[in-house]
Short mmCIF file of C-alpha atoms in Angstrom, two decimals:
data_model
loop_
_atom_site.label_atom_id
_atom_site.label_comp_id
_atom_site.label_asym_id
_atom_site.label_seq_id
_atom_site.Cartn_x
_atom_site.Cartn_y
_atom_site.Cartn_z
CA MET A 1 0.11 -0.08 0.11
CA HIS A 2 1.13 3.57 -0.78
CA LEU A 3 0.23 6.13 1.81
CA ARG A 4 0.60 10.05 1.28
CA LEU A 5 0.74 11.83 4.62
CA ALA A 6 -0.11 15.26 4.62
CA THR A 7 1.70 17.68 7.15
CA ARG A 8 3.00 21.21 7.78
CA ALA A 9 6.22 21.58 6.40
CA SER A 10 8.07 23.10 9.25
CA PRO A 11 10.90 21.03 10.77
CA LEU A 12 9.02 19.45 13.72
CA ALA A 13 5.66 18.56 11.79
CA ARG A 14 7.92 16.74 9.20
CA TRP A 15 9.79 14.89 12.63
CA GLN A 16 6.38 14.20 13.38
CA THR A 17 4.64 12.53 10.33
CA GLU A 18 8.40 10.67 9.85
CA ARG A 19 7.48 9.45 13.36
CA VAL A 20 3.84 8.24 12.00
CA ALA A 21 5.43 6.53 8.62
CA ALA A 22 8.14 4.87 10.86
CA LEU A 23 5.21 3.28 13.12
CA LEU A 24 2.94 2.26 10.08
CA GLU A 25 5.93 1.06 8.10
CA THR A 26 7.02 -0.95 10.91
CA HIS A 27 3.25 -2.38 11.62
CA GLU A 28 2.93 -3.18 7.92
CA PRO A 29 6.24 -4.08 6.19
CA GLU A 30 3.96 -3.81 2.75
CA VAL A 31 3.33 -0.05 3.34
CA ARG A 32 5.02 2.57 1.80
CA CYS A 33 4.74 6.30 3.06
CA GLU A 34 4.97 9.60 1.37
CA LEU A 35 5.08 12.75 2.82
CA VAL A 36 2.93 15.93 1.19
CA THR A 37 3.73 19.15 2.53
CA VAL A 38 2.09 22.75 2.64
CA GLU A 39 3.18 26.25 4.52
CA THR A 40 0.09 27.12 5.86
CA VAL A 41 -0.83 30.58 6.06
CA ALA A 42 0.16 30.96 9.76
CA ASP A 43 3.68 29.54 8.84
CA GLN A 44 3.96 32.48 6.11
CA ARG A 45 2.37 35.44 8.28
CA LEU A 46 4.79 35.16 11.16
CA ASP A 47 4.46 39.11 11.83
CA ILE A 48 0.66 38.74 12.86
CA PRO A 49 -0.55 36.58 16.33
CA ILE A 50 -2.41 33.61 15.84
CA TRP A 51 -6.26 34.80 16.83
CA GLN A 52 -5.81 37.62 14.40
CA ILE A 53 -5.04 35.06 11.69
CA GLY A 54 -8.04 32.55 12.79
CA GLY A 55 -7.09 31.43 16.15
CA LYS A 56 -7.66 27.75 16.96
CA GLY A 57 -7.27 25.40 13.74
CA VAL A 58 -5.17 27.68 11.99
CA PHE A 59 -2.41 25.56 11.42
CA VAL A 60 -4.51 22.32 10.28
CA THR A 61 -7.40 23.49 8.08
CA GLN A 62 -4.72 23.68 5.25
CA VAL A 63 -3.65 19.96 6.12
CA GLN A 64 -6.98 18.36 6.17
CA ALA A 65 -8.05 20.06 2.87
CA LEU A 66 -5.39 18.42 0.89
CA VAL A 67 -6.91 14.86 2.45
CA LEU A 68 -10.92 16.21 2.02
CA ALA A 69 -9.67 16.81 -1.97
CA GLY A 70 -7.83 13.49 -2.32
CA ALA A 71 -4.42 14.91 -3.07
CA ALA A 72 -3.28 12.88 0.44
CA ASP A 73 -4.43 9.44 2.29
CA VAL A 74 -4.40 10.87 6.08
CA ALA A 75 -3.30 14.38 7.99
CA VAL A 76 -0.92 14.34 10.95
CA HIS A 77 -0.64 17.10 13.13
CA SER A 78 0.01 18.39 16.59
CA ALA A 79 -2.93 17.53 18.60
CA LYS A 80 -2.83 20.63 19.89
CA ASP A 81 -3.59 22.65 17.07
CA LEU A 82 -6.81 20.62 16.45
CA PRO A 83 -10.47 22.49 17.28
CA GLY A 84 -12.20 20.24 20.04
CA ARG A 85 -14.94 18.89 17.26
CA THR A 86 -13.30 17.16 14.19
CA ALA A 87 -14.35 18.80 11.02
CA ASP A 88 -16.90 17.46 8.47
CA GLY A 89 -15.52 14.85 6.32
CA LEU A 90 -12.56 13.35 8.13
CA ALA A 91 -12.20 11.20 11.21
CA LEU A 92 -9.45 11.05 14.25
CA ALA A 93 -8.21 7.91 13.34
CA ALA A 94 -5.14 7.47 15.36
CA VAL A 95 -3.38 8.79 18.45
CA PRO A 96 0.20 7.19 19.07
CA GLU A 97 1.68 6.98 22.36
CA ARG A 98 2.10 10.60 23.86
CA ALA A 99 5.21 12.32 24.84
CA ASP A 100 5.86 14.66 27.57
CA PRO A 101 2.80 17.33 27.65
CA THR A 102 4.30 19.71 29.93
CA ASP A 103 5.68 23.59 28.89
CA ALA A 104 9.18 24.29 29.18
CA LEU A 105 10.82 27.55 30.29
CA VAL A 106 13.86 28.24 28.19
CA GLY A 107 16.15 30.81 29.10
CA ALA A 108 15.77 30.87 32.68
CA ARG A 109 13.84 29.54 35.60
CA LEU A 110 11.01 30.86 36.62
CA ALA A 111 12.23 31.68 40.36
CA ASP A 112 15.18 33.22 38.73
CA LEU A 113 13.47 35.87 36.60
CA PRO A 114 14.02 38.91 37.96
CA PRO A 115 10.91 41.63 38.80
CA GLY A 116 9.47 42.52 35.47
CA ALA A 117 11.22 40.34 33.27
CA ALA A 118 9.46 40.28 29.48
CA VAL A 119 8.90 36.62 28.49
CA ALA A 120 8.26 35.58 24.83
CA THR A 121 5.21 33.43 24.18
CA GLY A 122 2.21 34.04 21.53
CA SER A 123 -0.16 31.58 24.16
CA ALA A 124 -2.99 33.56 26.16
CA ARG A 125 -2.72 30.20 28.45
CA ARG A 126 0.62 30.54 28.87
CA ARG A 127 0.42 34.29 29.78
CA ALA A 128 -2.29 34.13 31.62
CA GLN A 129 -0.63 31.12 33.85
CA LEU A 130 2.69 33.06 34.32
CA ALA A 131 1.03 36.59 34.88
CA TRP A 132 -0.87 34.76 37.91
CA ARG A 133 2.15 33.26 39.72
CA ARG A 134 4.01 36.16 38.45
CA PRO A 135 2.02 39.28 38.25
CA ASP A 136 5.55 41.66 37.80
CA LEU A 137 6.40 39.83 34.51
CA THR A 138 6.27 41.13 31.04
CA PHE A 139 4.85 39.75 27.79
CA VAL A 140 6.62 39.70 24.17
CA GLU A 141 4.43 38.07 20.98
CA LEU A 142 6.99 35.25 19.92
CA ARG A 143 5.88 33.28 16.51
CA GLY A 144 8.12 30.61 14.23
CA ASN A 145 9.44 27.57 14.55
CA ILE A 146 11.58 26.46 17.18
CA ALA A 147 14.54 27.15 15.64
CA THR A 148 13.58 31.00 14.98
CA ARG A 149 12.28 31.40 18.53
CA LEU A 150 15.34 29.97 19.88
CA ARG A 151 17.35 32.86 17.69
CA ARG A 152 15.03 35.73 19.07
CA LEU A 153 15.52 34.71 22.44
CA GLU A 154 19.43 35.17 21.77
CA ASP A 155 18.83 38.39 19.99
CA GLY A 156 15.35 39.87 21.76
CA PRO A 157 14.53 41.71 24.69
CA ALA A 158 13.01 38.42 26.23
CA ALA A 159 14.65 36.76 29.23
CA ALA A 160 12.85 33.66 28.50
CA LEU A 161 10.60 31.94 26.35
CA VAL A 162 7.94 29.02 26.46
CA MET A 163 7.34 26.28 24.47
CA ALA A 164 6.12 22.68 24.51
CA SER A 165 8.67 20.30 26.18
CA ALA A 166 7.70 17.61 23.42
CA ALA A 167 9.05 19.96 20.81
CA LEU A 168 12.49 19.98 22.23
CA ASP A 169 12.40 16.22 22.71
CA ARG A 170 11.73 15.50 19.36
CA LEU A 171 14.19 18.16 17.69
CA GLY A 172 16.92 16.98 20.10
CA ILE A 173 17.21 20.60 21.45
CA GLU A 174 18.71 20.90 24.67
CA PRO A 175 18.95 24.45 26.19
CA PRO A 176 21.56 25.28 28.88
CA VAL A 177 18.88 26.33 30.80
CA VAL A 178 15.53 25.01 30.54
CA GLU A 179 12.68 24.57 33.29
CA ARG A 180 10.42 22.07 32.50
CA LEU A 181 7.17 23.73 34.26
CA SER A 182 4.71 20.79 35.84
CA PRO A 183 0.83 20.98 35.39
CA SER A 184 0.60 22.09 38.75
CA VAL A 185 2.56 25.08 37.85
CA MET A 186 1.11 25.41 34.26
CA LEU A 187 -1.70 23.33 32.97
CA PRO A 188 -0.86 22.49 29.21
CA GLN A 189 -2.63 23.05 26.28
CA VAL A 190 -5.40 20.82 25.02
CA GLY A 191 -3.58 17.40 23.29
CA GLN A 192 -0.34 18.98 23.61
CA GLY A 193 2.79 16.15 23.56
CA ALA A 194 0.20 14.44 21.51
CA ILE A 195 0.16 13.23 17.61
CA ALA A 196 -2.77 13.54 15.79
CA VAL A 197 -3.72 11.37 12.57
CA GLU A 198 -6.51 12.12 10.57
CA CYS A 199 -8.13 10.40 7.63
CA ARG A 200 -11.51 10.75 5.62
CA SER A 201 -14.62 9.63 7.36
CA GLU A 202 -15.26 6.96 4.44
CA ASP A 203 -12.18 5.74 4.51
CA ALA A 204 -12.34 5.16 8.26
CA ALA A 205 -14.08 1.87 8.45
CA GLY A 206 -11.44 0.74 5.28
CA PRO A 207 -8.04 -0.54 4.86
CA VAL A 208 -6.64 2.55 5.40
CA GLY A 209 -8.50 3.42 8.61
CA ALA A 210 -7.96 0.04 9.56
CA LEU A 211 -3.64 0.19 8.93
CA VAL A 212 -3.88 3.55 10.96
CA ALA A 213 -5.29 2.80 13.76
CA ALA A 214 -3.41 0.34 14.66
CA ILE A 215 -0.56 2.42 15.74
CA GLU A 216 -3.25 4.07 18.22
CA HIS A 217 -1.91 4.02 21.58
CA ALA A 218 -5.71 3.82 23.88
CA PRO A 219 -4.54 5.62 27.27
CA SER A 220 -3.38 8.34 25.16
CA ARG A 221 -6.31 8.29 23.08
CA GLN A 222 -8.77 8.68 25.82
CA ALA A 223 -6.43 11.33 27.64
CA VAL A 224 -6.52 13.17 24.19
CA ASP A 225 -10.48 12.62 23.93
CA ALA A 226 -11.11 13.86 27.36
CA GLU A 227 -9.26 17.04 26.55
CA ARG A 228 -10.84 17.57 23.14
CA ALA A 229 -14.23 17.45 25.17
CA PHE A 230 -13.28 19.95 27.19
CA LEU A 231 -12.48 22.18 24.34
CA ALA A 232 -15.38 21.52 22.38
CA GLU A 233 -17.82 21.95 25.29
CA LEU A 234 -15.92 25.33 25.71
CA GLY A 235 -16.96 26.43 22.09
CA GLY A 236 -14.53 24.03 20.37
CA ASP A 237 -12.34 26.94 18.71
CA CYS A 238 -11.93 28.88 22.23
CA ASP A 239 -9.69 31.58 22.87
CA LEU A 240 -9.92 32.15 26.21
CA PRO A 241 -6.83 31.21 28.17
CA ALA A 242 -7.96 27.41 28.91
CA GLY A 243 -5.76 24.25 29.00
CA ALA A 244 -6.82 20.60 30.20
CA HIS A 245 -4.65 17.72 31.31
CA ALA A 246 -5.83 14.30 31.58
CA THR A 247 -4.02 11.24 32.59
CA VAL A 248 -5.43 7.36 32.67
CA ALA A 249 -5.05 5.08 35.20
CA THR A 250 -4.23 1.32 34.90
CA ASP A 251 -8.22 0.71 35.87
CA GLY A 252 -8.98 2.85 33.25
CA THR A 253 -9.99 5.59 35.24
CA ILE A 254 -9.62 9.17 33.40
CA THR A 255 -8.76 12.07 35.76
CA LEU A 256 -8.59 15.24 33.96
CA GLU A 257 -7.69 18.74 35.21
CA GLY A 258 -9.01 21.92 33.84
CA LEU A 259 -8.38 25.41 33.65
CA LEU A 260 -10.25 28.64 32.62
CA ALA A 261 -8.46 32.29 33.02
CA SER A 262 -9.27 36.00 32.05
CA LEU A 263 -6.71 37.05 29.74
CA ASP A 264 -4.81 39.24 32.62
CA GLY A 265 -4.45 36.14 34.88
CA HIS A 266 -6.56 38.02 37.82
CA VAL A 267 -9.18 35.25 37.50
CA LEU A 268 -7.45 31.96 37.29
CA ALA A 269 -9.69 28.38 37.80
CA ARG A 270 -9.09 24.72 37.95
CA LEU A 271 -11.10 21.90 38.51
CA ARG A 272 -10.23 18.06 38.35
CA ARG A 273 -13.04 15.66 38.01
CA SER A 274 -12.62 11.52 37.09
CA GLY A 275 -14.65 8.88 35.46
CA SER A 276 -14.69 6.26 32.72
CA ASP A 277 -15.82 8.01 29.82
CA PRO A 278 -13.97 10.76 28.42
CA ALA A 279 -16.67 13.20 26.74
CA ALA A 280 -18.13 13.10 30.12
CA VAL A 281 -15.08 13.94 31.96
CA GLY A 282 -13.85 16.67 29.71
CA GLY A 283 -17.41 18.37 29.29
CA GLY A 284 -18.37 17.94 32.80
CA VAL A 285 -15.25 20.07 34.01
CA ALA A 286 -15.83 22.57 31.56
CA ARG A 287 -19.18 23.37 32.04
CA GLU A 288 -18.58 23.25 35.66
CA LEU A 289 -15.81 25.74 35.35
CA ARG A 290 -18.04 28.11 33.17
CA ARG A 291 -20.96 27.81 35.58
CA ALA A 292 -18.50 28.89 38.37
CA HIS A 293 -16.21 31.13 36.98
CA PRO A 294 -17.52 32.86 33.80
CA VAL A 295 -14.75 34.73 33.04
CA ASP A 296 -15.41 35.99 29.05
#
């Protein structure tokens, strides 16, 4: 079988897609994978904040379009880039084993940042949580691939920047100073550290869907499903500072902690619930947070 994998053209996106290709070819030696790359508008317009371009989903729609148009068989994404609800015509076929979901502070440890220090991040979620813990901090916008961001840290006004720990691991980058922020300090973005593989809905029950489903890691899928249910309940394309992190115990119990904050970090609410159904756990946490803490 010849399988075309659609992906963004960035080094991290290519690494993730090559990882999926390796898993597929290991599972089924007869499979030969080909990468089909696209440079998204979000990759091209680094001068504009993500929320102005289109918010959550801006990194995936052009990749998904390749699959829907028949130019590729599956799409490979960072799960954190997906909206809470799967696009019409597509199915989430697999979530391989998740990597480290945490955020990493690069350039300085949080406790070592001087009063008023600037931190570079384009994420409202990260800004709100850092502002809640350190109201003295200031923030500067940061866009671009991992290498670009690290260069800007060296040349720019920021004392530190925030990025996904999994990105550092996957690209083999070891900054001189890095602090991985535990979920108790900074709750991750929905799906962070996970890879999502989509196919056309009509292919989900066929050979393509069966092949891709073989590389699924069940606990990772349950955790991502619970987190995406949290996001979907908030609106699917939520632009509020929100985060969620789910874990799955050996007995199948899913525990999710969700966060909802104001943009300035003055209001920050967290809630943890457990259960056996990903949709019920994630959606329930979002509803409770929204009722108790209407921040928008």
